[in-house]
Amino acid sequence: MVAEDRYDSLIRFNWQVAALKYGFDDSADWRLARAQVKQESSFDPRAVSPAGARGLLQLMPTTAPGLGEERVFCCEDNLAFGINYLGHLWGEFKAEQGLERWRFALAAYNAGLGHILRAQELAKMLGRPTDLWVAVAPGLQDITG
């Protein structure tokens, strides 16, 4: 087993919990969350980003204030909170379908929900579709700078 595999059972379990809670469709599975962990922290549970995000799923203190400093570095707590939060974000994008919905949820995880909603508003003002990431993403730079 490679070091990255040690979190698979936790990721799968938390994905299943979130899938039941939020009613995930079949457009993605637990490996999406695994890829997110790889991208966010390279599977380093003690990772801290220059912006202050912490742990496997790089949770910002303002996103997970109830976890506290030590629990945010606890693999079980970080994965449970982060995957649940990703599920919550997936639930925010009901107009989008399939993988598009996941693109928006992942973008909101990384850039913040408010920024993505503002980028959708900008796309609408420009006459672009608001449910296709390729149409919304170009405006994100104008929103976030």
C-alpha positions as MATLAB code, in Angstrom:
seq = 'MVAEDRYDSLIRFNWQVAALKYGFDDSADWRLARAQVKQESSFDPRAVSPAGARGLLQLMPTTAPGLGEERVFCCEDNLAFGINYLGHLWGEFKAEQGLERWRFALAAYNAGLGHILRAQELAKMLGRPTDLWVAVAPGLQDITG';
ca = [
       0.000    0.000    0.000;
       1.316    3.434   -0.891;
       1.136    6.202    1.696;
      -1.692    7.960   -0.171;
      -3.939    4.909    0.171;
      -4.034    5.089    3.984;
      -6.897    7.607    3.866;
      -9.046    5.772    1.313;
     -11.370    4.136    3.838;
     -11.960    7.448    5.638;
     -12.578    9.255    2.372;
     -14.980    6.537    1.161;
     -16.875    6.495    4.450;
     -17.269   10.285    4.593;
     -18.232   10.377    0.907;
     -20.988    7.831    1.565;
     -22.271    9.841    4.530;
     -22.320   13.041    2.472;
     -23.872   11.229   -0.516;
     -26.774   10.088    1.641;
     -27.171   13.501    3.282;
     -27.058   15.559    0.076;
     -28.387   13.024   -2.470;
     -25.356   12.987   -4.769;
     -26.065   11.845   -8.300;
     -23.905    9.261  -10.068;
     -21.744   11.830  -11.877;
     -18.864   11.392   -9.414;
     -17.716    9.033   -6.703;
     -15.460    9.046   -3.660;
     -12.352    9.341   -5.845;
     -13.319   12.946   -6.548;
     -12.768   13.673   -2.841;
      -9.530   11.682   -2.934;
      -8.323   13.788   -5.855;
      -9.277   16.900   -3.896;
      -7.122   15.739   -0.957;
      -4.230   15.091   -3.356;
      -4.586   18.545   -4.894;
      -5.110   20.408   -1.630;
      -2.439   18.860    0.604;
      -0.655   16.025   -1.218;
      -1.987   13.831    1.606;
      -0.053   15.766    4.266;
      -2.344   16.037    7.320;
      -0.157   18.823    8.784;
      -0.152   20.946    5.611;
      -0.677   24.697    6.019;
      -1.115   26.911    2.966;
       0.256   30.450    2.655;
      -3.367   31.647    3.026;
      -3.767   29.714    6.304;
      -5.766   26.696    5.096;
      -5.017   23.602    7.141;
      -4.972   19.818    6.987;
      -5.773   17.239    4.360;
      -8.622   19.207    2.777;
      -7.063   22.604    3.500;
      -9.864   24.022    5.615;
      -9.779   27.740    6.304;
     -10.283   28.732    9.948;
     -13.313   30.812    8.921;
     -14.858   27.815    7.121;
     -14.382   25.402   10.016;
     -14.348   27.588   13.145;
     -15.798   24.856   15.357;
     -12.955   22.435   14.696;
     -10.289   24.473   16.443;
      -6.554   24.362   15.862;
      -5.860   20.734   16.790;
      -8.994   19.086   15.376;
      -8.451   20.705   11.987;
      -5.236   18.648   11.766;
      -6.999   15.436   12.877;
      -7.396   13.357    9.713;
     -10.819   12.009   10.683;
     -12.241   15.424   11.592;
     -10.699   17.224    8.631;
     -12.012   14.696    6.120;
     -15.457   14.529    7.720;
     -15.846   18.298    7.791;
     -14.263   18.924    4.379;
     -16.272   16.305    2.503;
     -19.469   17.389    4.240;
     -18.705   20.993    3.270;
     -18.103   19.918   -0.341;
     -21.494   18.177   -0.234;
     -23.082   21.355    1.102;
     -21.571   23.321   -1.783;
     -22.791   20.695   -4.278;
     -26.252   21.289   -2.835;
     -25.968   25.013   -3.563;
     -25.771   24.440   -7.328;
     -29.089   22.843   -8.206;
     -29.400   24.411  -11.673;
     -26.198   22.724  -12.824;
     -26.261   19.065  -13.825;
     -23.840   16.134  -13.621;
     -20.171   17.002  -13.707;
     -20.960   20.682  -14.212;
     -22.464   20.715  -10.733;
     -19.244   19.251   -9.320;
     -17.157   21.818  -11.206;
     -19.090   24.603   -9.508;
     -18.934   22.923   -6.091;
     -15.164   22.409   -6.353;
     -14.679   25.963   -7.561;
     -16.696   27.240   -4.597;
     -14.613   25.069   -2.263;
     -11.462   26.733   -3.564;
     -12.534   30.294   -4.353;
     -15.464   30.719   -1.975;
     -19.169   30.360   -2.652;
     -19.741   34.105   -2.814;
     -17.129   34.546   -5.522;
     -18.676   31.820   -7.670;
     -22.176   33.247   -7.259;
     -20.892   36.693   -8.271;
     -19.140   35.148  -11.292;
     -22.467   33.572  -12.280;
     -24.155   36.976  -11.961;
     -21.472   38.505  -14.174;
     -21.952   35.741  -16.765;
     -25.695   36.430  -16.757;
     -25.096   40.163  -17.281;
     -22.842   39.307  -20.232;
     -25.480   37.013  -21.751;
     -23.517   33.836  -21.041;
     -24.977   30.616  -19.626;
     -24.715   30.530  -15.844;
     -24.835   26.746  -15.536;
     -21.719   25.953  -17.591;
     -18.367   26.363  -15.884;
     -16.610   27.232  -19.147;
     -18.941   30.261  -19.492;
     -18.659   31.397  -15.849;
     -14.962   30.770  -15.145;
     -13.592   33.647  -17.275;
     -15.360   36.184  -15.054;
     -13.894   34.775  -11.872;
     -10.625   36.630  -12.347;
     -12.551   39.916  -12.495;
     -14.283   38.975   -9.232;
     -11.265   37.768   -7.260;
      -8.569   39.935   -8.815;
];
